[in-house]
XYZ file of N, CA and C in Angstrom:
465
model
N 28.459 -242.068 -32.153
C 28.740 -242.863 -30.981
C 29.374 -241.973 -29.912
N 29.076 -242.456 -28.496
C 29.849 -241.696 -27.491
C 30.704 -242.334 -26.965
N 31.931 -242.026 -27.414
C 33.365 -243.012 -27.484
C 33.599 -242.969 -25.715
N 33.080 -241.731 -24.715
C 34.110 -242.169 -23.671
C 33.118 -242.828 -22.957
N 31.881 -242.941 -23.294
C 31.003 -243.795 -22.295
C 30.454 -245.326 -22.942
N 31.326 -245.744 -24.030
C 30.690 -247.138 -24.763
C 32.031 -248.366 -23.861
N 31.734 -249.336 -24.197
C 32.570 -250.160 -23.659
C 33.582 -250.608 -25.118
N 34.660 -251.397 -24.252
C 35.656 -251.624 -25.083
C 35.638 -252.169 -26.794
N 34.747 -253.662 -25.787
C 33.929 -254.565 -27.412
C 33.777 -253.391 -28.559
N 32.522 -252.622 -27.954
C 32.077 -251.840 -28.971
C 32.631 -250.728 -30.007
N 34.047 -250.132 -29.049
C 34.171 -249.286 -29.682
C 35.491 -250.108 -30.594
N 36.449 -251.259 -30.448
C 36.672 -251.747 -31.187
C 36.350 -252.401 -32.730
N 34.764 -252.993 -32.444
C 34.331 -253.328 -33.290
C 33.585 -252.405 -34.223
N 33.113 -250.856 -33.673
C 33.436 -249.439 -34.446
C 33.775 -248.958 -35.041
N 35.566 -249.773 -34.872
C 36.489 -248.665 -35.375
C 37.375 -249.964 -36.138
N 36.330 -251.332 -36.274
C 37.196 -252.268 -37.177
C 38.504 -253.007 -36.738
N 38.708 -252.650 -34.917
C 40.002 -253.252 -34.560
C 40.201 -254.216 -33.713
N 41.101 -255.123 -33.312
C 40.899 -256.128 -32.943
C 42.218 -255.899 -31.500
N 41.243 -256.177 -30.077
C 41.761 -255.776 -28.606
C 43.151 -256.172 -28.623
N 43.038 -257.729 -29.223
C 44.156 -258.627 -28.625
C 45.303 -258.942 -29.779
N 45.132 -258.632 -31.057
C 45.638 -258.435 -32.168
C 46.386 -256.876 -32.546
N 45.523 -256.313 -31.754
C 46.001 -254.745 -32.461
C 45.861 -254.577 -34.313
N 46.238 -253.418 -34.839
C 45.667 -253.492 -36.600
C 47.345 -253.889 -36.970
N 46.931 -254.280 -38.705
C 48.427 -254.412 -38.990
C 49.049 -253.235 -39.350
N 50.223 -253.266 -40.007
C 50.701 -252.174 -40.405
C 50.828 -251.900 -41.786
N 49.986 -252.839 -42.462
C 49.000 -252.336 -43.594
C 47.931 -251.119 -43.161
N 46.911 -252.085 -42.529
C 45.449 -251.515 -42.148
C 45.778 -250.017 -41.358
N 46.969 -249.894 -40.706
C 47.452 -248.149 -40.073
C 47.708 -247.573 -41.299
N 48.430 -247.762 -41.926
C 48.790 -246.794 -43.324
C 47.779 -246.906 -43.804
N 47.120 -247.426 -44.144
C 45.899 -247.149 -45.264
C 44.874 -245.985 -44.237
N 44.601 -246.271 -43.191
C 43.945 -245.608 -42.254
C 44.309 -244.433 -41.883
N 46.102 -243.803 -42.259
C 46.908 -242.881 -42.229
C 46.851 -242.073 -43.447
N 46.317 -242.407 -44.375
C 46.138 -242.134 -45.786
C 44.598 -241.505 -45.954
N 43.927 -242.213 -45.058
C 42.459 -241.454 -44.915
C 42.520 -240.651 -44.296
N 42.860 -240.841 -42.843
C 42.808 -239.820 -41.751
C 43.739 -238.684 -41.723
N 44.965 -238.889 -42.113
C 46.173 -237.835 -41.968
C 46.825 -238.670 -40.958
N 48.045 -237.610 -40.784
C 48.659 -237.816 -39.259
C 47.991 -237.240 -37.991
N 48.644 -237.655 -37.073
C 48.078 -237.280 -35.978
C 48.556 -236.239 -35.106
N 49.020 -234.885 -35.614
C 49.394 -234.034 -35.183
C 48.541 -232.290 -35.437
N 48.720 -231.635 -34.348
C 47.584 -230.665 -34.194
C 47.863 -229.817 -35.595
N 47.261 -229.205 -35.847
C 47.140 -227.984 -36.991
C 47.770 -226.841 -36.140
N 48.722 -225.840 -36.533
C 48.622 -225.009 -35.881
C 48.841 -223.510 -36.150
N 48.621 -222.446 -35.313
C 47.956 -221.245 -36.219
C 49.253 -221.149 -37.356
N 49.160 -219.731 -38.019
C 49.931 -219.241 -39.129
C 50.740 -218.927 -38.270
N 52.037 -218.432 -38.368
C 53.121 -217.212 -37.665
C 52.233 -215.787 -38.076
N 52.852 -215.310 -37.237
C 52.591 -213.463 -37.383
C 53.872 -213.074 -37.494
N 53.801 -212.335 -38.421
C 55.074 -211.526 -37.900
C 54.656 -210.300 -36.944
N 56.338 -210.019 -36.881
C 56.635 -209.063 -35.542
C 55.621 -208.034 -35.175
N 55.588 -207.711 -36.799
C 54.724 -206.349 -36.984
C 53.172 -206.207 -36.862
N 53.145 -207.141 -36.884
C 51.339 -207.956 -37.286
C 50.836 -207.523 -35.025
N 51.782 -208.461 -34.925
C 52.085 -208.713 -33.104
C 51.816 -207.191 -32.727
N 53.095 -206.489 -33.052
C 52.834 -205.235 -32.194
C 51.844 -204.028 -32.638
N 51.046 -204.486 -33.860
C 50.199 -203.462 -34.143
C 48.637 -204.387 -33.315
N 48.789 -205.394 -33.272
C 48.038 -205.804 -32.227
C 47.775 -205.348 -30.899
N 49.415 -204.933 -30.038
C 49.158 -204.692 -28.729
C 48.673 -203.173 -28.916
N 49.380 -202.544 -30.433
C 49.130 -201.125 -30.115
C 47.500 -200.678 -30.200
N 46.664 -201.744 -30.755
C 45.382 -201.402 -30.728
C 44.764 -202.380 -29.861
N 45.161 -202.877 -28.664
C 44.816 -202.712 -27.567
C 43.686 -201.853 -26.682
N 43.117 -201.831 -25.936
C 42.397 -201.374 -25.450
C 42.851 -200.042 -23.920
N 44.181 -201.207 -23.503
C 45.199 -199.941 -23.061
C 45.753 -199.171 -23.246
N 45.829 -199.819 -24.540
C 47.185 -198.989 -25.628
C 46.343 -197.549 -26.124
N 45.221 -198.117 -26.772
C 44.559 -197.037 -27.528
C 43.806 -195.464 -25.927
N 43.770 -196.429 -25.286
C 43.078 -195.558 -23.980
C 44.011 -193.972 -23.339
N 45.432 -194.839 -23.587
C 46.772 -194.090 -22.977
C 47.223 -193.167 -24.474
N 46.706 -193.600 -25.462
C 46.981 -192.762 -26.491
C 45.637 -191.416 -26.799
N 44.953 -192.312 -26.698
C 43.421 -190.638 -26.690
C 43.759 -189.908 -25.584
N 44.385 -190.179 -24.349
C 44.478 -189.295 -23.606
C 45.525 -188.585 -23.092
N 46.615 -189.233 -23.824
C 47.630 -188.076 -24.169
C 47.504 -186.981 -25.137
N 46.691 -187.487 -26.690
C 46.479 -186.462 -27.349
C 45.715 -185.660 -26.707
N 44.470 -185.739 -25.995
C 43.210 -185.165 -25.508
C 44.106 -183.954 -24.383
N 45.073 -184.636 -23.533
C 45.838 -183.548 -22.511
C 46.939 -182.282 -23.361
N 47.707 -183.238 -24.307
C 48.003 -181.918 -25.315
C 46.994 -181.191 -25.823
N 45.923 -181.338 -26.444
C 45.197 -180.395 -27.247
C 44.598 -179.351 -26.291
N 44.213 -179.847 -24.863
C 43.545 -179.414 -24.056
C 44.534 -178.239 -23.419
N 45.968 -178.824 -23.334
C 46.756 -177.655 -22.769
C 47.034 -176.390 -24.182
N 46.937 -177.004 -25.050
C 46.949 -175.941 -26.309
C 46.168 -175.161 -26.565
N 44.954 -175.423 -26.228
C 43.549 -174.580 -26.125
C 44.060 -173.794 -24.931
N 44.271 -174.057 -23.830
C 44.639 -173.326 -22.719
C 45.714 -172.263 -22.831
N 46.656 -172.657 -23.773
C 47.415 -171.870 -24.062
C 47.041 -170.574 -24.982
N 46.228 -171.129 -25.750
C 46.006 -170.175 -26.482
C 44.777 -168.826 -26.367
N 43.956 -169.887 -25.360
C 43.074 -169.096 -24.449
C 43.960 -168.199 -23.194
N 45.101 -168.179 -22.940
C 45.942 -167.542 -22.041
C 45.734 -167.763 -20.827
N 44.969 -169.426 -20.081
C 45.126 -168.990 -19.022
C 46.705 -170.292 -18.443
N 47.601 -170.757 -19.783
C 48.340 -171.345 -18.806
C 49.521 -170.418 -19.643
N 50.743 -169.992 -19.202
C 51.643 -169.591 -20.014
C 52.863 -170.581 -20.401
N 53.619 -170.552 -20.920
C 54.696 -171.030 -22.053
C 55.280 -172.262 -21.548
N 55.882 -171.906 -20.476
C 56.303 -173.024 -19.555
C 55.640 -174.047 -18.960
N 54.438 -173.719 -18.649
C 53.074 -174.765 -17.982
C 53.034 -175.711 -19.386
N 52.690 -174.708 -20.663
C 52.209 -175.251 -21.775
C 53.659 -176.420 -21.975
N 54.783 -176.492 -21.845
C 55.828 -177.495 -22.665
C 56.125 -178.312 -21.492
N 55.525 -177.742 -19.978
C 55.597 -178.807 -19.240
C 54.492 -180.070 -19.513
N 53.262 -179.721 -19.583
C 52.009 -180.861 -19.897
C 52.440 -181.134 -21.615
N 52.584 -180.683 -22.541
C 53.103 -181.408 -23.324
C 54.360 -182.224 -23.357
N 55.337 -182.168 -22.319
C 56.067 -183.324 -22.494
C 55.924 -184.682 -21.603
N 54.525 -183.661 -20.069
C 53.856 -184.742 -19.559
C 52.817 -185.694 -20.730
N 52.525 -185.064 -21.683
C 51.923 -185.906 -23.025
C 52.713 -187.181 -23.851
N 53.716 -186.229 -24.025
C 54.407 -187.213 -24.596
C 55.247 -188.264 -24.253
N 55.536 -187.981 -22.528
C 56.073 -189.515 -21.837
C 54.834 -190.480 -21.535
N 53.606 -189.278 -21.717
C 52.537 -191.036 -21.501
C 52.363 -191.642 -22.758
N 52.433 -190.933 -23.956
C 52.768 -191.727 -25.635
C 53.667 -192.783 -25.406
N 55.117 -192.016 -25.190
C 56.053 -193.005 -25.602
C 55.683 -193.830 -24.523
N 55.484 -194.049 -23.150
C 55.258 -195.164 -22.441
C 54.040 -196.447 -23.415
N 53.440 -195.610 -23.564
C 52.298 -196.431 -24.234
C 52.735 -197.705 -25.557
N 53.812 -196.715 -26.047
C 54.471 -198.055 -26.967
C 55.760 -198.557 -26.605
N 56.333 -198.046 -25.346
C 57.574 -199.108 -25.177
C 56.863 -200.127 -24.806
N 55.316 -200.121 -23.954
C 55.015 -200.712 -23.099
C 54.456 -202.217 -24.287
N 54.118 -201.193 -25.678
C 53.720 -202.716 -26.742
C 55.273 -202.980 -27.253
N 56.328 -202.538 -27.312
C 56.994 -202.750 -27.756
C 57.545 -204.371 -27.109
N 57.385 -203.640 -25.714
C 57.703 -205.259 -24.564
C 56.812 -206.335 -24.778
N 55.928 -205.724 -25.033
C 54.627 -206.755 -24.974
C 54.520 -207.486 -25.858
N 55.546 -207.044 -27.600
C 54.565 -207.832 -28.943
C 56.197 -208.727 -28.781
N 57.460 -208.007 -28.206
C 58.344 -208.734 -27.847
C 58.959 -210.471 -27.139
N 57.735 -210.195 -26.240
C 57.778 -211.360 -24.811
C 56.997 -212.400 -26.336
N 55.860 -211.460 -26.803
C 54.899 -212.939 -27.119
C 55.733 -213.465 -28.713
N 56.336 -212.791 -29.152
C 57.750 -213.595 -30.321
C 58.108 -214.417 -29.521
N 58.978 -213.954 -28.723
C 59.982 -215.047 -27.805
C 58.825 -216.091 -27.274
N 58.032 -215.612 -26.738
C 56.947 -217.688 -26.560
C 56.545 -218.187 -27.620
N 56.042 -217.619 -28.872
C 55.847 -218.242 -30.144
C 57.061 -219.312 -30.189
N 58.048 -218.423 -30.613
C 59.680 -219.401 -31.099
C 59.823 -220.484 -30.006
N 59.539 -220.194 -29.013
C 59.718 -220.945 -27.658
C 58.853 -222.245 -28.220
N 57.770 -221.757 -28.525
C 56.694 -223.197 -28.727
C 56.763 -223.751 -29.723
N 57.277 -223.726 -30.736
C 57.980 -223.480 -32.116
C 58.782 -224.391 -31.756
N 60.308 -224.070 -31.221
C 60.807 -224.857 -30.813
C 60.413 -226.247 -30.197
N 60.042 -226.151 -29.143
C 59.744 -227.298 -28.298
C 58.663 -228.390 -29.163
N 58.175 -227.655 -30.227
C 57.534 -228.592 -30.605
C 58.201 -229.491 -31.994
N 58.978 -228.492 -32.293
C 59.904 -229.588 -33.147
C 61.003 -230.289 -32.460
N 61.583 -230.126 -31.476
C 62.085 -231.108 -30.625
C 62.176 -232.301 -29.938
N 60.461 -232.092 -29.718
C 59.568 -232.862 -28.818
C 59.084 -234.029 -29.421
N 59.988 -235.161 -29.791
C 59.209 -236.284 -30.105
C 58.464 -237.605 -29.231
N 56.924 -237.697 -29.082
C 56.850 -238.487 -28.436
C 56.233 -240.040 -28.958
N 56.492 -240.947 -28.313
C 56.914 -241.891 -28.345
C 55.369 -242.643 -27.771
N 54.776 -243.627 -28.210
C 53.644 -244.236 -27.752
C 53.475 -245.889 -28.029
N 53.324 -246.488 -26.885
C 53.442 -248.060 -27.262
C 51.831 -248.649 -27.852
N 52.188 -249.383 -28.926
C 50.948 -249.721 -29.628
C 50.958 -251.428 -29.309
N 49.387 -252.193 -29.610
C 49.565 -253.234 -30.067
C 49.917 -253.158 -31.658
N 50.984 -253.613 -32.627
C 50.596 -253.808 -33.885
C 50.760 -255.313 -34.495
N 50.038 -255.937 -35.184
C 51.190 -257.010 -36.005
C 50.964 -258.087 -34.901
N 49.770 -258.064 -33.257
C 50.047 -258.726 -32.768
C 51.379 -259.018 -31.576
N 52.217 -258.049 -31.450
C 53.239 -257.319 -30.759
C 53.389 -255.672 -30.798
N 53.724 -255.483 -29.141
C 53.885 -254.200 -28.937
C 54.960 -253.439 -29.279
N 54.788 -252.155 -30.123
C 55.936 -251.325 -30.281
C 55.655 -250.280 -30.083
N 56.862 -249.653 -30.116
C 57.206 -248.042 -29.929
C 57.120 -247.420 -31.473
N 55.657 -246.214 -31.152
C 55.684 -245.492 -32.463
C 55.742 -243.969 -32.227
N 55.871 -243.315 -32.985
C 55.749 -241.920 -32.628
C 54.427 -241.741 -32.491
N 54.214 -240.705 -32.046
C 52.573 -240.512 -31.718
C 51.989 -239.876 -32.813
N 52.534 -239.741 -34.059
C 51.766 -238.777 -34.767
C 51.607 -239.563 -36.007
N 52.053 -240.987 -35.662
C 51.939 -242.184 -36.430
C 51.046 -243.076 -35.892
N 49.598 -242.397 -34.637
C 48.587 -243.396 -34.531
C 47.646 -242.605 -35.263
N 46.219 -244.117 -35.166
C 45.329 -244.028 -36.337
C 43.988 -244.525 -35.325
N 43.229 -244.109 -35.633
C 41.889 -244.613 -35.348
C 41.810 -246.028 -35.259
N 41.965 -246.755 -33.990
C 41.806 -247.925 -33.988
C 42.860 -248.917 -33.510
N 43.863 -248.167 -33.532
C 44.954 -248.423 -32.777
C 45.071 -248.559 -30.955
N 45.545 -250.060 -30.626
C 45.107 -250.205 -29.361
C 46.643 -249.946 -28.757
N 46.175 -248.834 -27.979
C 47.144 -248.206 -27.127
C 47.752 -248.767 -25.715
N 48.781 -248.985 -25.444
C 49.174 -249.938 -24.245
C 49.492 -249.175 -22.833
């Protein structure tokens, strides 16, 4: 059936429920028992480490890392071919190695921020109770929302 384009009758009598009655609060639990609750699934946690070996294989991450190694090796060949001497050579290698370490403070921030919005959403979602008026029983009440069911007429 195409629930957002059928009319009311129909999709009531669909889903076994009655407009002006609402279901009882038998017929929701039993219907809660088939269906589940009504709350999203949501992913696994990662840990920290999981996170920042993520940003570090990145596509920025990995880009700023081949080409720091690629500028050290390249000044090492040079060095050793003699045309840069000693000082050139430990200047571009430590120009190497501030674009490394940039490369992972930069996941370090990055696998950082996205912990702190995980917990953030984490939070808010165990906090967050909402509240939805039903017909049940023939009178309207206040249920949590993760206590509706298929068929439940919403006010």
């Amino acid at each position: 059936m195409i629930w957002h384009s059928a009319d009311r009758e129909t999709v009531a009598k669909e889903l076994d429920s009655q407009p002006k009655r609402g279901l009882t609060d038998l017929n929701a639990g039993v219907r809660r028992s088939g269906y589940g609750t009504n709350v999203m699934i949501t992913a696994r946690r990662r840990s920290g480490f999981t996170i920042f070996l993520g940003k570090l294989l990145s596509p920025l991450s990995v880009a700023m890392i081949i080409v720091s190694a690629l500028s050290a090796a390249a000044n090492i060949g040079n060095f050793r071919a003699g045309s840069i001497d000693r000082a050139s050579l430990i200047f571009h290698l430590v120009y190497a190695g501030i674009l490394l370490l940039s490369a992972l403070i930069l996941d370090i921030v990055r696998a950082a921020r996205e912990l702190s919005a995980n917990s953030t959403i984490v939070d808010i979602k165990r906090n967050a109770l909402t509240f939805v008026r039903v017909r049940r029983n023939s009178i309207i009440k206040n249920i949590l929302a993760e206590e509706l069911v298929p068929g439940d007429i919403i006010q």
